[in-house]
Short mmCIF file of C-alpha atoms in Angstrom, two decimals:
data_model
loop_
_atom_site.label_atom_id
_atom_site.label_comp_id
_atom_site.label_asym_id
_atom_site.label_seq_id
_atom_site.Cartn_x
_atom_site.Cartn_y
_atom_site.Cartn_z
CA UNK A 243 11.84 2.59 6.78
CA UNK A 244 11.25 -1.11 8.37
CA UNK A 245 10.15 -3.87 6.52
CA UNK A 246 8.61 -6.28 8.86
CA UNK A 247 7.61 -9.75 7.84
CA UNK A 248 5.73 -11.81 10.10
CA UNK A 249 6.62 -15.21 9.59
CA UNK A 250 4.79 -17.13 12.60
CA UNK A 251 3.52 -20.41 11.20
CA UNK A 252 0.20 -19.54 11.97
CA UNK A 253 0.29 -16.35 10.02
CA UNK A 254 2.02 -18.38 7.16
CA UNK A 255 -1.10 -20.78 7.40
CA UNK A 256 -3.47 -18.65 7.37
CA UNK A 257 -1.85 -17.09 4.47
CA UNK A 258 -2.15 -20.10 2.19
CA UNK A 259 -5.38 -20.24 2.74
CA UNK A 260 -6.06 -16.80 1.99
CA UNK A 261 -4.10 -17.43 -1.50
CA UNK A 262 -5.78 -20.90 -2.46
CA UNK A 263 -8.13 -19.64 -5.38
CA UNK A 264 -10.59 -22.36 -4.09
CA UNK A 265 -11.40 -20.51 -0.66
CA UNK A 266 -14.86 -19.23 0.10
CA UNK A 267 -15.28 -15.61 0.91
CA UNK A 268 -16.77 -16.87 3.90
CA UNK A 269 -13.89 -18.65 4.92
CA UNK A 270 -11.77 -15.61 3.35
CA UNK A 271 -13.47 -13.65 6.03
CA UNK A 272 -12.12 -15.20 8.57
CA UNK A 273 -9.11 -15.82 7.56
CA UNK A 274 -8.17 -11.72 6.98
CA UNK A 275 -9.94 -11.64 10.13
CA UNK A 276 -7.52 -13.94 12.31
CA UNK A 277 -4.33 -12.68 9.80
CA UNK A 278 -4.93 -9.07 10.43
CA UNK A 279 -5.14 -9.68 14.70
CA UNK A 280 -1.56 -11.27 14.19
CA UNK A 281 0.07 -8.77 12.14
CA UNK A 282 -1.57 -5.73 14.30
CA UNK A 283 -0.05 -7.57 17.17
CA UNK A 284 3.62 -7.26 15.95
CA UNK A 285 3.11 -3.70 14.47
CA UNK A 286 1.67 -2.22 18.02
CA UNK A 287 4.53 -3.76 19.93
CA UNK A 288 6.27 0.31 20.28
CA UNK A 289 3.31 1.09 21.12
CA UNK A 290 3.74 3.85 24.64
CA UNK A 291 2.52 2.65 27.90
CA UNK A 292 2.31 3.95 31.86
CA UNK A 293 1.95 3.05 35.01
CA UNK A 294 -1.32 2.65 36.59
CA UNK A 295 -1.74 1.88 40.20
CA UNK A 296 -4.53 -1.18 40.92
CA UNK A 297 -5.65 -2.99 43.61
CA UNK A 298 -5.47 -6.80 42.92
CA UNK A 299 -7.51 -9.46 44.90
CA UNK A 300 -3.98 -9.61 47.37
CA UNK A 301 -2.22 -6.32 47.08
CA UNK A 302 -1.66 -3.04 44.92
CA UNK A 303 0.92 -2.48 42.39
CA UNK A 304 1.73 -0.52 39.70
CA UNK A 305 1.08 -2.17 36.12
CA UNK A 306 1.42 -1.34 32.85
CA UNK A 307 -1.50 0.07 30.26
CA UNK A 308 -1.47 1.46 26.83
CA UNK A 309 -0.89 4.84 26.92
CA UNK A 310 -1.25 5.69 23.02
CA UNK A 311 -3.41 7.92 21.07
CA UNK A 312 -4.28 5.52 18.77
CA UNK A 313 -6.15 5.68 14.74
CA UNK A 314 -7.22 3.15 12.65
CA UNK A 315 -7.83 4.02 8.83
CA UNK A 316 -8.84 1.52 6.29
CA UNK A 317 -8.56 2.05 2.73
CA UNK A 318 -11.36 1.58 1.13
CA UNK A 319 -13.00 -0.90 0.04
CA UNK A 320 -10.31 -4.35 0.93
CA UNK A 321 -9.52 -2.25 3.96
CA UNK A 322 -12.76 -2.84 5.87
CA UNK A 323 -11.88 -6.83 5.98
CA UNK A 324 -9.10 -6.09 8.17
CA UNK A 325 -11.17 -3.32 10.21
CA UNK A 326 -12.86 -5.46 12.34
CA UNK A 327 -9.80 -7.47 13.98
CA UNK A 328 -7.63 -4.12 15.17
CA UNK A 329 -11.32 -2.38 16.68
CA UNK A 330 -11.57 -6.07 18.44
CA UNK A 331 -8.02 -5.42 20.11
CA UNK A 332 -8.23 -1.94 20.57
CA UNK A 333 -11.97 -0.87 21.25
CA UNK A 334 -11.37 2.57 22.18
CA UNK A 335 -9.41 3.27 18.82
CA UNK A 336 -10.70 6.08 16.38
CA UNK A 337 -11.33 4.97 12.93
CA UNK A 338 -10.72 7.36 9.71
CA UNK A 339 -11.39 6.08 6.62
CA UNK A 340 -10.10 6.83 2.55
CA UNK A 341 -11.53 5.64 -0.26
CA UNK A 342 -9.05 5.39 -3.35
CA UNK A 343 -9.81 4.12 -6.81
CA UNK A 344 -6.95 2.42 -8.87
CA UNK A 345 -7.17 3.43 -12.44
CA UNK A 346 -7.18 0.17 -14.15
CA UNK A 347 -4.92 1.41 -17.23
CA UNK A 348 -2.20 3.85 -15.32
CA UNK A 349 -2.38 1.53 -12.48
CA UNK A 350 -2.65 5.00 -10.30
CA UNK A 351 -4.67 5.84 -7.73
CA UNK A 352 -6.94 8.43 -6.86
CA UNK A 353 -8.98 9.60 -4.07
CA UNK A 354 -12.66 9.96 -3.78
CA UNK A 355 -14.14 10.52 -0.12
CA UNK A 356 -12.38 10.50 2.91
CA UNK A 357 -13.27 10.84 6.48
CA UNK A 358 -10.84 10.91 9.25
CA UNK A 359 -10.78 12.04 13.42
CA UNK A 360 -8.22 14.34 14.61
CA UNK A 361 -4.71 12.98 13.88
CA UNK A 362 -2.74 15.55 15.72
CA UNK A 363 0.15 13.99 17.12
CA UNK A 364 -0.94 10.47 16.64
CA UNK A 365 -0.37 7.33 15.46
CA UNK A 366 -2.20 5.87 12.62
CA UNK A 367 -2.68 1.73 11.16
CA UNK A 368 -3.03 2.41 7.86
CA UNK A 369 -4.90 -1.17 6.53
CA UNK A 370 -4.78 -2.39 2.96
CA UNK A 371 -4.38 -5.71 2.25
CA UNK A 372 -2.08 -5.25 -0.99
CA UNK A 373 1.07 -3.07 -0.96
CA UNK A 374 1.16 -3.78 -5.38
CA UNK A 375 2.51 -0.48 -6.78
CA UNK A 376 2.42 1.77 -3.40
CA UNK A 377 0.43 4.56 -5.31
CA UNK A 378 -2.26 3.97 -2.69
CA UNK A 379 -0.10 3.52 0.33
CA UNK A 380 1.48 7.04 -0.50
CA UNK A 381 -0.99 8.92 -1.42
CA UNK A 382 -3.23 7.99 1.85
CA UNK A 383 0.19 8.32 3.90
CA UNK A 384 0.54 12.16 2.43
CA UNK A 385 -2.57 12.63 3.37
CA UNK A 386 -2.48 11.47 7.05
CA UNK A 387 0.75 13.21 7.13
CA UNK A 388 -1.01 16.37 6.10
CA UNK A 389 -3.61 15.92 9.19
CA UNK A 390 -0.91 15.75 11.43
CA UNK A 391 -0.70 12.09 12.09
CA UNK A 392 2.77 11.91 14.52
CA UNK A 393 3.31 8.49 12.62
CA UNK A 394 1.92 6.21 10.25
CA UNK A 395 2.32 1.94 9.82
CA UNK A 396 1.55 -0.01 6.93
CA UNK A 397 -0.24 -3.06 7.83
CA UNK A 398 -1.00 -4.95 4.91
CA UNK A 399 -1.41 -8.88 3.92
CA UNK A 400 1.39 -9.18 1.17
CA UNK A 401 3.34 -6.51 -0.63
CA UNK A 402 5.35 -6.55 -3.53
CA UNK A 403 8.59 -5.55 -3.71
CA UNK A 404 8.33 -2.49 -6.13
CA UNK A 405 5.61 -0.97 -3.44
CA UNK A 406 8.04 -0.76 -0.82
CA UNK A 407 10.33 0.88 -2.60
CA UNK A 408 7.77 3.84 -3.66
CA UNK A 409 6.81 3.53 0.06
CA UNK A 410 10.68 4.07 1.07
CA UNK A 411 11.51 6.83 -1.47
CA UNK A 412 8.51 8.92 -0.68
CA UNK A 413 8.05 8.47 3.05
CA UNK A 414 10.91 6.67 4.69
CA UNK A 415 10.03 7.12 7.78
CA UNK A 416 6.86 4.45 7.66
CA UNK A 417 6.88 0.99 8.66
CA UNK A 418 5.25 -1.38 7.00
CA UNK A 419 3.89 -5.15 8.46
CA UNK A 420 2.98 -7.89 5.87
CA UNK A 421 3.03 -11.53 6.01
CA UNK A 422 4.76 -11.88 2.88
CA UNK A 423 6.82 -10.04 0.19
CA UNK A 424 6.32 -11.51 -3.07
CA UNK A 425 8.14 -11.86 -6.32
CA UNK A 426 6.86 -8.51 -8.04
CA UNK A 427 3.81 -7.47 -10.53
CA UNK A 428 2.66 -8.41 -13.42
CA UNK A 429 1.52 -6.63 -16.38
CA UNK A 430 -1.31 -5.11 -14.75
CA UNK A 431 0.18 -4.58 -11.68
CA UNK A 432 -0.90 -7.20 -9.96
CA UNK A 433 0.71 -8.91 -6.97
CA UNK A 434 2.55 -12.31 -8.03
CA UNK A 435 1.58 -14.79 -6.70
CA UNK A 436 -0.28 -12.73 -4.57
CA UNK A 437 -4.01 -13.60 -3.88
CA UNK A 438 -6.08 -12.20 -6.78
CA UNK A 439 -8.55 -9.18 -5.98
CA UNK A 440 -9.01 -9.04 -2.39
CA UNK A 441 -12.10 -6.95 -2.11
CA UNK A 442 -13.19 -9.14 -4.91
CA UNK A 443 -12.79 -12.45 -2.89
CA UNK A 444 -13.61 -10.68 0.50
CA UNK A 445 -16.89 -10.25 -0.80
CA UNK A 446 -18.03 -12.50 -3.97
CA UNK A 447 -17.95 -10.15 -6.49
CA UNK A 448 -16.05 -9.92 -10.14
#
């Protein structure tokens, strides 16, 4: 497995922000808005291309386009704040979704809809914003697996260090994009320092 962390002072910045208890969810929009686009930028950079032959203003040539089969799948509900910026960048990309529930006493989760294109042979963004325990990251990752999905990335918005180790044991062969690892969970499994709830602060509720 490859742990990525993107540490371009912008994403850093935006970061902050995202963590500052006194940020808006309107302003908490954006910022998981304009995060996301960054860290979906350095996770697609394998991403297959081929030739194309154009015509420019002056002459032809051959030049480069994506040539991936391409799925986005948000995990429900945080996911959907980070939806928007990888369907901006890739317009043509399928979206799947999962919801998953975290029990709020075995800190496990379990699933309760999902709805996903075909993933034959493809490649698949898996979105959640927290990495905590990884119970959610593995369980939707078995299940892509299980549809076929050729490969799956992680892209999430901070992770904590005992979530990438479930994510290694269990499926090693997954990548996984944050903008931070943090220092580990607390006693109810919560990232530290992490950000709080995100779908909580994504969308004003307690």
């Amino acid at each position: 497995m490859a742990l990525s962390i993107i540490r371009h002072p912008l994403a850093q910045h935006y970061l902050t922000h995202l963590r500052d208890e006194t940020t808006k969810p309107a302003l908490f929009r954006t910022l998981a808005r304009k995060l996301t686009t960054l860290l979906t930028l350095e996770a697609c950079r394998s991403l297959r291309t081929a030739m194309l032959r154009i015509s420019t203003p002056i002459e032809e040539l051959w030049s480069p386009v994506l040539d991936a089969d391409l799925v986005v799948v948000p995990v429900l509900r945080a996911g959907l704040g980070m939806l928007d910026a990888v369907v901006d960048l890739f317009p043509d990309v399928s979206v799947g979704y999962i919801g998953l529930e975290r029990d709020e006493v075995t800190a496990e989760a379990s699933a309760y809809y999902h709805k996903l294109p075909s993933l034959q042979g493809r490649t698949v963004l898996l979105i959640d914003p927290m990495l905590a325990t990884g119970g959610s990251a593995c369980k939707a990752t078995a299940t892509l697996r299980a549809g076929g999905a050729a490969r799956v990335v992680i892209v999430c918005i901070v992770a904590a260090p005992e979530g990438v180790r479930r994510v290694e044991s269990l499926h090693p062969e997954v990548a996984i994009y944050t903008a931070a690892l943090d220092r580990g969970l607390d006693d109810r499994k919560f990232i530290v320092p992490g950000l709080g709830d995100f779908g909580d602060r994504l969308y004003g509720t307690n």
